[in-house]
Amino acid sequence: MAVSRKIAAATSSRRSSASREFADHWELSDLVTDPVKQFDRYLKDLSSKVSRFESARAELSATMSEQAFLNLLTLSEQLARDSGRLGAYAYLWFSEDTKQLQARSFKTKVEEHLTALQNHLLFFDLWWQSVDQRNAERLMANSGDFRYHLETIRRFKPHTLSEPEEKIINIKNITGQSAVHQLYDVVTNGFTFTMRIGGKKKTMNREALTAYLRSPKAAVREAAYREMYRVYESQQDLLGEIYKTLANDWKAENLQLRHFKTPLESRNLSNDIPDRAVDALLSVCMKNAPIFQRYFKLKARLCKIKIMNRYHIYAPHRAEQKTYRYADAVRMVLDAYYGFSPRLAELAQRVFADRHIDARTKPGKMGGAYCYSVTPNLTPYVMLNFTGEARDIATMAHELGHAVHAMMAEQHNVFTFHSTLPLAETASVFGERILSDALMATETNRSVKQSLLVNQLDDIYATVMRQAYFVAFERTAHDMVAQGATTTDLAHTYMTLLRQQFGKSLRVPQEFQWEWLTIPHLYASPFYCYAYSFGNLLVLALYRMYQEQGSGFVPKYLELLAAGGSKAPQAILAEVGVDMNSPAFWQSGFDAISGMVDQLEQTMN
């Protein structure tokens, strides 16, 4: 919705009294104070709490009192809060500069010690899974906000191993899965790329190179993609082996030890999303690939691209050739949030006021962007790589959406304030839609409107269709790795899926067979990516409700955010009239996308 002058003025006044400038580098001391020097003290305090928790082991009984049970849950939450702060510090510090040896060493040290302590707590989950249903219901009935956390533990009962086996897996993951993934981060974040810009050779990191992938000049876009895949292809043996190792590790733990039927089923259970809902989502995504094939043909006409190919799908519209100052970008996002809900704008502002954002790109810094919600009542941390592009503003709106989601749910405990993965994208993507809608509603220039629609459709493609095809690749790749596939085999499969996805709408140059090597989520979190498709299509449906209901929708939306992860996703969405198992629901999201493509075509006539 449009931001009125009255709202904008109120926003400006409110902000000027809170802060004269917007933070762009975070302050980590809010997490823990001087943890490197004080590490032994922090570890001693955590160990003391763990010992207290362990001492209650002899008292565990299916018939124990509700109060004794609740006291133990409260202590476990305090442990999770304290260890969460220390772990967050280590990860955030590492994110600032992945090449800094001290930060890398401290992260490894923290992970090792926290895993060792976590192993001392395993007995509780295993005992809780063994409690008979009648007593479990009795204890959960009086557990308050811990209930869904307790239900989640019991949900994993069929796939939980013995206590010694679970301890071995936790230890193994530090020197195995986690270490291998960190190797991927260290290697790829150290890549440098060289391009000739303005007649001069320029060396840069991936974040800087990414800006050229969206250059107004076709030759620059093509050169940037060629350079990116040249570097990744040169390391295909190493990166391919890392991927296969992680896929085999996933198979060994989840299929062979935990007896999940498919690699994807493990992710679905952790998300508490029914298999049939995910199958419906992915099936509808594949069915609707022609919508984006049509869009790319329109974009070729609009951007005067004679031969459309994969180099050019993110080509900027001719009206989009400017950069933005950081402070202006912040104001644009906060104004848009304020136009929808002053409460959300105030929460987003808190991230800057508390200096919990690291915005600038720099050598060695982890690529991409994320929001880290550590504990309730602690303002989340946001990492960006802001370069001044228009898309960086959308990324800011996205990550601040994650932050306000966590802050809206801060009345819950540390186990239930985080939403499960697919719903975790709701507020972030909704934040992008708020920003786009605010800009679109105040714009009268046809060319700028086209640019806004192109930006939206580019982002929706990247976060719906592209992510669904990543998961389609993973489903095939994990089976192929289990059968001994080579890195080249995987690349050929990826290429086949790309050509299926784009059809005859554009050409796909051969070097794109290596694109999967560049996607961190495929390494760090197998099958994570459908959460983006889920979240984006969900938001398109919710946003349609907002457009139909106006301000009356806002309280229901805020209640959805405030639920956090305190209930099953299916139950949370049912309260706003969403059936996630229905293909018709997911199709309604694509109908909205098709309508945007229609709108773009109308501006071209």
XYZ file of C-alpha atoms in Angstrom:
605
model
C 0.000 0.000 0.000
C 1.088 3.582 -0.584
C 2.915 5.335 2.232
C 1.048 8.552 2.945
C 2.831 11.821 3.704
C 1.432 11.689 7.216
C 2.850 8.198 7.775
C 6.194 9.119 6.201
C 6.446 12.211 8.382
C 5.617 10.242 11.494
C 8.197 7.647 10.542
C 10.860 10.312 9.954
C 10.132 11.993 13.267
C 10.107 8.717 15.162
C 13.404 7.654 13.675
C 15.250 10.914 14.122
C 14.577 10.758 17.843
C 15.777 7.165 18.012
C 18.942 7.400 15.940
C 20.587 9.977 13.688
C 22.276 7.391 11.532
C 21.723 3.765 10.684
C 24.189 1.183 11.949
C 26.052 -0.801 9.309
C 28.385 -2.870 11.528
C 27.141 -5.099 14.308
C 28.041 -5.132 17.976
C 28.507 -8.697 19.233
C 29.035 -7.899 22.910
C 25.254 -8.113 23.444
C 25.662 -11.862 23.027
C 28.570 -12.514 25.379
C 31.335 -10.322 26.749
C 34.906 -11.079 25.686
C 34.230 -14.789 25.084
C 37.707 -15.611 23.778
C 39.440 -14.585 27.015
C 36.499 -15.618 29.197
C 35.773 -18.902 27.435
C 36.743 -21.094 30.396
C 34.379 -19.127 32.647
C 31.481 -19.505 30.217
C 32.229 -23.192 29.797
C 32.368 -23.703 33.571
C 28.972 -22.026 34.029
C 27.426 -24.142 31.261
C 28.991 -27.301 32.675
C 27.545 -26.503 36.103
C 24.034 -26.189 34.667
C 24.503 -29.407 32.698
C 25.534 -31.196 35.908
C 22.391 -29.915 37.637
C 20.313 -31.201 34.751
C 22.045 -34.583 34.787
C 21.501 -34.925 38.533
C 17.759 -35.097 37.887
C 18.162 -38.199 35.724
C 17.432 -40.587 38.621
C 14.180 -38.730 39.339
C 12.780 -39.130 35.835
C 9.611 -41.166 35.858
C 6.480 -41.323 33.773
C 4.552 -40.628 36.998
C 6.686 -37.663 38.162
C 4.912 -34.481 39.230
C 4.044 -31.809 36.706
C 6.009 -29.207 38.665
C 9.199 -31.267 38.805
C 8.875 -31.867 35.063
C 8.345 -28.156 34.383
C 11.371 -27.216 36.524
C 13.534 -29.493 34.410
C 12.209 -27.967 31.192
C 12.971 -24.486 32.502
C 16.555 -25.477 33.273
C 16.970 -27.011 29.805
C 15.718 -23.774 28.261
C 18.272 -21.752 30.226
C 20.983 -24.066 28.945
C 19.758 -23.588 25.383
C 19.773 -19.806 25.812
C 23.299 -19.670 27.239
C 24.826 -22.077 24.753
C 22.918 -20.380 21.918
C 24.494 -17.011 22.687
C 28.003 -18.451 22.735
C 27.438 -20.427 19.538
C 25.953 -17.372 17.812
C 28.967 -15.238 18.709
C 31.312 -17.809 17.191
C 29.291 -18.040 13.959
C 28.787 -14.288 13.544
C 32.452 -13.552 14.155
C 33.410 -16.211 11.595
C 30.918 -14.654 9.125
C 32.695 -11.297 9.307
C 35.882 -12.782 7.882
C 35.974 -16.475 7.042
C 39.709 -16.166 6.395
C 40.548 -14.997 9.911
C 42.269 -17.921 11.597
C 41.360 -16.868 15.151
C 37.646 -16.651 14.346
C 37.700 -19.966 12.516
C 39.551 -21.675 15.353
C 37.197 -20.230 17.975
C 34.133 -21.415 16.024
C 35.505 -24.951 15.885
C 36.385 -24.857 19.586
C 32.905 -23.679 20.579
C 31.180 -26.285 18.406
C 33.261 -29.090 19.883
C 32.580 -28.088 23.500
C 28.885 -27.388 22.985
C 28.459 -30.752 21.282
C 30.161 -32.479 24.197
C 27.800 -30.732 26.623
C 24.786 -31.507 24.440
C 25.651 -35.178 24.611
C 25.133 -35.037 28.374
C 21.536 -33.923 27.808
C 20.531 -36.600 25.310
C 19.106 -38.831 27.984
C 16.142 -36.504 28.506
C 14.866 -36.687 24.927
C 15.293 -40.449 24.873
C 13.456 -40.837 28.189
C 10.667 -38.519 27.040
C 10.138 -40.593 23.922
C 9.729 -43.694 26.102
C 6.973 -42.239 28.325
C 3.576 -43.843 27.759
C 0.997 -41.733 25.932
C -1.333 -41.260 28.923
C 1.381 -39.821 31.167
C 2.876 -37.862 28.290
C -0.495 -36.158 27.775
C -0.716 -35.446 31.512
C 2.705 -33.807 31.622
C 2.194 -31.869 28.364
C -1.191 -30.570 29.522
C 0.592 -28.597 32.233
C 3.723 -27.677 30.301
C 2.433 -24.378 28.899
C 4.481 -23.005 26.004
C 6.781 -26.038 26.044
C 4.042 -28.278 24.629
C 4.909 -28.140 20.921
C 8.594 -28.609 21.746
C 7.682 -31.766 23.651
C 5.453 -32.980 20.821
C 8.336 -32.433 18.400
C 10.688 -34.627 20.437
C 8.149 -37.455 20.441
C 7.570 -37.036 16.708
C 11.122 -38.281 16.094
C 10.707 -41.423 18.193
C 10.629 -43.884 15.251
C 13.936 -42.475 13.973
C 15.846 -42.027 17.228
C 18.743 -44.320 18.112
C 20.114 -45.405 21.463
C 21.862 -42.876 23.687
C 25.408 -44.114 22.891
C 24.624 -44.082 19.160
C 23.198 -40.556 19.290
C 26.304 -39.370 21.135
C 28.558 -40.902 18.498
C 26.614 -39.179 15.704
C 26.883 -35.806 17.445
C 30.634 -36.199 17.868
C 31.036 -37.515 14.330
C 29.177 -34.532 12.867
C 31.724 -32.044 14.235
C 34.700 -33.683 12.540
C 32.623 -35.040 9.681
C 29.588 -33.274 8.246
C 30.230 -29.891 9.885
C 33.939 -29.918 9.092
C 33.360 -30.890 5.456
C 30.765 -28.163 5.036
C 33.119 -25.626 6.638
C 35.769 -26.705 4.139
C 33.326 -25.824 1.338
C 32.763 -22.386 2.912
C 36.466 -21.708 3.358
C 37.342 -22.800 -0.183
C 34.532 -20.980 -1.992
C 34.670 -17.800 0.085
C 38.337 -17.620 -0.853
C 37.662 -17.698 -4.586
C 38.684 -14.623 -6.547
C 37.404 -13.695 -9.977
C 39.022 -11.534 -12.643
C 37.205 -9.483 -15.269
C 38.180 -6.731 -17.631
C 36.147 -3.660 -16.648
C 36.606 -0.429 -18.563
C 39.677 -1.828 -20.289
C 41.350 -2.796 -17.005
C 41.567 -6.144 -15.255
C 39.765 -6.181 -11.929
C 39.987 -8.908 -9.276
C 37.014 -9.358 -6.935
C 35.142 -11.740 -4.633
C 31.884 -13.449 -5.542
C 29.658 -10.754 -4.048
C 31.259 -8.122 -6.248
C 31.096 -10.427 -9.272
C 27.368 -10.987 -8.679
C 26.707 -7.312 -9.421
C 28.015 -7.864 -12.953
C 25.629 -10.785 -13.491
C 22.916 -8.108 -13.578
C 24.838 -5.538 -15.593
C 22.905 -3.457 -18.158
C 25.447 -4.677 -20.739
C 24.843 -8.136 -22.183
C 28.547 -8.730 -22.867
C 29.385 -7.977 -19.227
C 26.695 -10.349 -17.950
C 28.009 -13.127 -20.170
C 31.622 -12.475 -19.145
C 30.682 -12.517 -15.454
C 28.870 -15.853 -15.724
C 31.710 -17.356 -17.751
C 34.252 -16.227 -15.162
C 32.215 -17.532 -12.231
C 31.785 -20.982 -13.759
C 35.395 -21.037 -14.966
C 36.561 -20.746 -11.361
C 34.056 -23.261 -9.982
C 34.672 -25.708 -12.827
C 38.409 -25.530 -12.127
C 37.603 -26.878 -8.640
C 34.951 -29.378 -9.766
C 36.899 -32.368 -8.432
C 37.170 -30.923 -4.921
C 33.679 -29.401 -4.758
C 32.113 -32.472 -6.330
C 33.781 -34.760 -3.790
C 32.632 -32.503 -0.952
C 29.053 -32.708 -2.238
C 29.159 -36.479 -2.641
C 30.635 -36.881 0.844
C 27.827 -34.816 2.369
C 25.161 -36.667 0.360
C 26.570 -40.016 1.466
C 26.682 -38.809 5.069
C 23.002 -37.788 4.791
C 22.153 -41.240 3.411
C 24.173 -43.092 6.052
C 22.546 -41.269 8.958
C 19.002 -40.751 7.741
C 18.293 -43.822 5.614
C 20.597 -46.505 6.979
C 20.596 -45.590 10.678
C 17.347 -43.689 11.214
C 15.354 -45.655 8.632
C 13.694 -42.829 6.747
C 12.249 -44.092 3.480
C 13.658 -41.267 1.349
C 16.325 -38.568 1.807
C 13.613 -35.878 1.605
C 11.451 -37.452 4.319
C 13.957 -36.494 7.025
C 13.709 -32.802 6.108
C 9.914 -32.973 6.000
C 9.748 -34.444 9.492
C 12.063 -31.787 10.919
C 9.876 -29.135 9.263
C 6.705 -30.883 10.509
C 5.325 -30.710 6.982
C 3.410 -33.747 5.617
C 5.117 -35.533 2.741
C 1.975 -35.095 0.642
C 2.063 -31.317 1.134
C 5.646 -31.164 -0.170
C 4.805 -33.489 -3.053
C 1.829 -31.278 -3.945
C 3.982 -28.153 -3.789
C 6.773 -29.523 -5.981
C 4.364 -31.109 -8.463
C 2.488 -27.830 -8.941
C 5.810 -25.987 -9.378
C 6.903 -28.322 -12.175
C 3.487 -28.004 -13.835
C 3.739 -24.197 -13.905
C 7.204 -23.844 -15.461
C 5.553 -22.461 -18.657
C 4.511 -19.308 -16.764
C 8.139 -18.283 -16.380
C 9.001 -19.483 -19.888
C 6.386 -17.008 -21.118
C 7.799 -14.310 -18.840
C 11.346 -14.694 -20.184
C 10.093 -14.329 -23.757
C 8.346 -11.082 -22.739
C 11.448 -9.898 -20.944
C 13.550 -10.483 -24.057
C 11.214 -8.192 -25.990
C 11.122 -5.601 -23.226
C 14.899 -5.510 -22.724
C 15.623 -5.753 -26.472
C 17.542 -9.024 -26.164
C 17.721 -10.599 -29.611
C 18.624 -14.118 -28.492
C 17.480 -14.885 -24.949
C 19.689 -17.259 -23.025
C 20.498 -18.075 -19.414
C 23.071 -15.263 -19.259
C 20.305 -12.694 -19.490
C 17.419 -13.803 -17.280
C 18.382 -11.211 -14.648
C 19.056 -8.445 -17.165
C 17.916 -5.149 -15.618
C 15.104 -3.168 -17.136
C 16.366 -0.026 -18.852
C 14.805 2.151 -16.108
C 16.824 0.358 -13.459
C 20.335 1.779 -13.681
C 21.031 3.530 -10.419
C 22.630 2.809 -7.107
C 21.296 3.704 -3.671
C 22.935 5.043 -0.566
C 22.680 2.738 2.429
C 20.756 5.248 4.565
C 18.248 5.852 1.765
C 17.730 2.116 1.337
C 17.038 1.742 5.059
C 14.482 4.549 4.976
C 12.711 3.030 1.976
C 12.338 -0.307 3.747
C 11.224 1.165 7.070
C 8.725 3.476 5.363
C 7.205 0.523 3.510
C 6.955 -1.509 6.717
C 5.397 1.424 8.523
C 2.751 1.797 5.814
C 1.640 -1.773 6.500
C 2.092 -1.908 10.285
C 3.768 0.655 12.569
C 4.494 -2.212 14.963
C 6.586 -4.071 12.385
C 8.445 -0.877 11.456
C 9.312 -0.257 15.107
C 10.685 -3.784 15.456
C 12.726 -3.466 12.260
C 14.145 -0.158 13.500
C 15.327 -1.952 16.654
C 17.828 -3.961 14.598
C 19.589 -0.706 13.654
C 19.171 0.989 17.031
C 20.729 -2.013 18.799
C 23.537 -2.191 16.218
C 22.710 -5.765 15.275
C 23.318 -5.441 11.536
C 26.482 -5.894 9.473
C 25.692 -4.455 6.074
C 28.797 -3.680 4.018
C 30.570 -6.110 1.732
C 34.291 -6.667 2.370
C 37.032 -9.202 1.511
C 36.665 -12.533 3.319
C 33.159 -11.816 4.528
C 30.676 -14.644 4.101
C 28.635 -14.196 0.935
C 24.893 -13.685 0.754
C 22.684 -12.516 3.592
C 21.014 -14.012 6.646
C 19.179 -13.246 9.864
C 20.264 -14.999 13.056
C 17.559 -15.047 15.744
C 19.425 -16.270 18.805
C 17.037 -16.169 21.762
C 13.717 -14.521 22.614
C 14.049 -10.932 23.846
C 17.411 -10.508 22.115
C 17.203 -8.436 18.940
C 18.138 -10.713 16.008
C 21.347 -10.155 14.056
C 21.226 -9.424 10.317
C 24.090 -9.865 7.862
C 23.960 -8.230 4.420
C 26.411 -7.572 1.614
C 25.053 -4.182 0.582
C 26.518 -2.814 -2.665
C 23.860 -0.202 -3.482
C 21.896 -2.176 -6.065
C 18.104 -2.083 -6.125
C 18.000 -5.784 -5.305
C 20.006 -5.111 -2.137
C 17.043 -3.097 -0.867
C 14.761 -6.084 -1.419
C 17.285 -8.292 0.401
C 17.251 -5.875 3.327
C 13.444 -5.981 3.456
C 13.654 -9.798 3.318
C 16.143 -10.243 6.177
C 14.411 -7.647 8.357
C 11.242 -9.677 7.806
C 12.976 -12.644 9.426
C 13.991 -10.387 12.308
C 10.517 -8.974 12.989
C 9.062 -12.499 12.801
C 11.316 -13.582 15.657
C 10.613 -10.413 17.637
C 6.858 -10.812 17.215
C 7.214 -14.295 18.732
C 9.560 -13.297 21.563
C 6.934 -14.112 24.212
C 7.596 -17.813 23.542
C 10.474 -19.842 24.938
C 13.733 -20.539 23.151
C 12.386 -23.818 21.756
C 9.152 -22.395 20.315
C 9.827 -18.836 19.148
C 11.463 -20.045 15.902
C 8.962 -21.085 13.255
C 9.666 -24.253 11.321
C 11.612 -23.829 8.117
C 8.841 -23.365 5.501
C 6.981 -20.805 7.630
C 10.269 -19.091 8.440
C 10.158 -17.459 5.002
C 6.670 -15.993 5.500
C 7.565 -12.647 7.064
C 10.705 -12.213 4.989
C 8.967 -12.647 1.649
C 5.961 -10.653 2.856
C 8.381 -7.850 3.696
C 9.600 -7.842 0.089
C 6.016 -7.702 -1.167
C 5.260 -4.775 1.164
C 8.252 -2.899 -0.254
C 7.351 -3.670 -3.868
C 3.706 -2.726 -3.335
C 4.600 0.566 -1.661
C 6.872 1.530 -4.543
C 4.404 0.366 -7.214
C 1.450 2.249 -5.724
C 3.189 5.619 -5.842
C 4.673 5.217 -9.329
C 3.040 6.696 -12.456
C 5.846 6.314 -15.001
C 5.167 3.302 -17.261
C 8.837 2.454 -17.675
C 9.418 2.481 -13.924
C 6.309 0.332 -13.381
C 7.715 -2.157 -15.870
C 11.002 -2.127 -13.981
C 9.233 -2.817 -10.684
C 7.288 -5.718 -12.197
C 10.457 -7.135 -13.750
C 12.226 -6.931 -10.388
C 9.337 -8.715 -8.668
C 9.056 -11.443 -11.287
C 12.823 -11.974 -11.335
C 12.789 -12.419 -7.564
C 9.741 -14.697 -7.613
C 11.379 -16.842 -10.277
C 14.570 -17.064 -8.213
C 12.741 -17.964 -4.998
C 9.980 -20.232 -6.332
C 10.771 -22.021 -9.584
C 14.554 -22.022 -9.276
C 14.417 -23.353 -5.697
C 11.908 -26.080 -6.620
C 14.251 -27.274 -9.358
C 17.157 -27.312 -6.899
C 15.153 -29.800 -4.843
C 14.267 -31.772 -7.977
C 18.005 -32.015 -8.651
C 18.741 -33.061 -5.058
C 16.132 -35.831 -5.130
C 17.840 -37.303 -8.186
C 21.413 -36.463 -7.141
C 21.209 -38.152 -3.732
C 20.025 -41.358 -5.396
C 22.760 -41.046 -8.034
C 25.491 -40.518 -5.424
C 24.268 -43.607 -3.586
C 24.776 -45.523 -6.851
C 28.325 -44.188 -7.315
C 27.717 -41.295 -9.722
C 30.621 -39.063 -10.704
C 30.699 -35.271 -10.537
C 30.311 -35.215 -14.327
C 27.220 -37.441 -14.079
C 25.677 -34.982 -11.626
C 26.504 -32.054 -13.898
C 24.772 -33.750 -16.856
C 21.665 -34.359 -14.740
C 21.627 -30.758 -13.583
C 21.843 -29.585 -17.189
C 18.940 -31.814 -18.231
C 16.745 -30.306 -15.518
C 17.739 -26.770 -16.511
C 16.664 -27.400 -20.099
C 13.416 -28.933 -18.882
C 12.788 -25.898 -16.689
C 13.341 -23.303 -19.435
C 11.899 -25.245 -22.364
C 12.239 -23.352 -25.634
C 12.072 -19.928 -23.981
C 15.859 -19.540 -23.889
C 19.156 -21.260 -24.539
C 21.220 -22.727 -21.710
C 24.995 -22.516 -22.368
C 27.002 -25.589 -21.415
C 28.890 -23.973 -18.515
C 25.644 -23.779 -16.511
C 26.013 -27.491 -15.818
C 28.298 -26.369 -12.960
C 25.759 -24.047 -11.345
C 24.907 -26.560 -8.605
C 28.490 -26.318 -7.313
C 27.811 -22.652 -6.465
C 24.711 -23.200 -4.290
C 25.685 -23.311 -0.572
C 22.298 -24.662 0.570
C 22.810 -27.870 -1.395
C 25.864 -28.501 0.780
C 24.822 -27.082 4.138
C 21.136 -28.030 4.297
C 19.958 -30.740 1.888
C 16.382 -30.201 0.667
C 16.227 -26.842 2.457
C 15.312 -24.982 -0.718
C 11.675 -26.015 -1.001
C 11.091 -23.763 2.006
C 11.627 -20.795 -0.318
C 9.068 -22.083 -2.826
C 6.687 -22.844 0.045
C 7.163 -19.455 1.671
C 6.867 -17.417 -1.514
C 3.734 -19.100 -2.834
C 2.213 -18.909 0.645
C 2.922 -15.184 0.793
C 1.406 -14.582 -2.629
C -1.810 -16.148 -1.334
C -1.668 -14.221 1.950
C -0.946 -10.985 0.132
C -3.991 -11.519 -2.034
C -6.012 -11.810 1.200
C -4.502 -8.516 2.341
C -5.423 -6.808 -0.918
C -8.991 -8.090 -0.592
C -9.449 -7.439 3.145
C -7.327 -4.322 3.631
C -6.402 -3.280 7.170
C -8.641 -5.991 8.618
C -6.087 -8.558 7.493
C -3.192 -7.014 9.430
C -4.129 -8.272 12.953
C -4.544 -11.847 11.646
C -1.175 -11.652 9.952
C 0.500 -10.349 13.099
C -1.066 -13.206 15.075
C 0.387 -15.660 12.565
C 3.855 -14.184 13.146
C 3.358 -14.099 16.914
C 2.697 -17.853 16.912
C 6.352 -18.416 15.951
C 6.982 -22.147 16.256
C 4.586 -22.796 19.119
C 2.236 -24.924 17.000
C 2.429 -27.213 14.001
C 2.656 -25.264 10.712
C -0.498 -26.960 9.493
C -2.401 -25.678 12.549
C -1.002 -22.145 12.270
C -1.973 -21.863 8.607
C -5.394 -23.421 9.138
C -6.215 -20.451 11.377
C -5.901 -18.148 8.354
C -7.748 -20.520 6.040
C -4.812 -22.238 4.306
C -4.738 -25.966 3.459
C -1.130 -26.798 2.630
C -2.036 -30.267 1.305
C -4.199 -28.860 -1.456
C -2.691 -28.521 -4.960
C -5.376 -25.904 -5.597
C -3.888 -23.719 -2.868
C -0.413 -23.824 -4.412
C -1.926 -23.222 -7.833
C -3.535 -20.032 -6.506
C -0.024 -18.719 -5.885
C 0.925 -19.382 -9.484
C -2.325 -17.773 -10.638
C -1.128 -14.608 -8.891
C 2.223 -14.875 -10.692
C 0.457 -15.364 -14.016
C -1.551 -12.227 -13.293
C 1.671 -10.253 -12.797
C 2.969 -11.519 -16.150
C -0.329 -10.384 -17.713
C 0.112 -6.982 -16.078
C 3.622 -6.665 -17.500
C 2.404 -7.611 -20.979
C -0.314 -4.944 -20.777
C 2.283 -2.248 -20.088
C 4.060 -3.283 -23.305
C 1.017 -2.801 -25.556
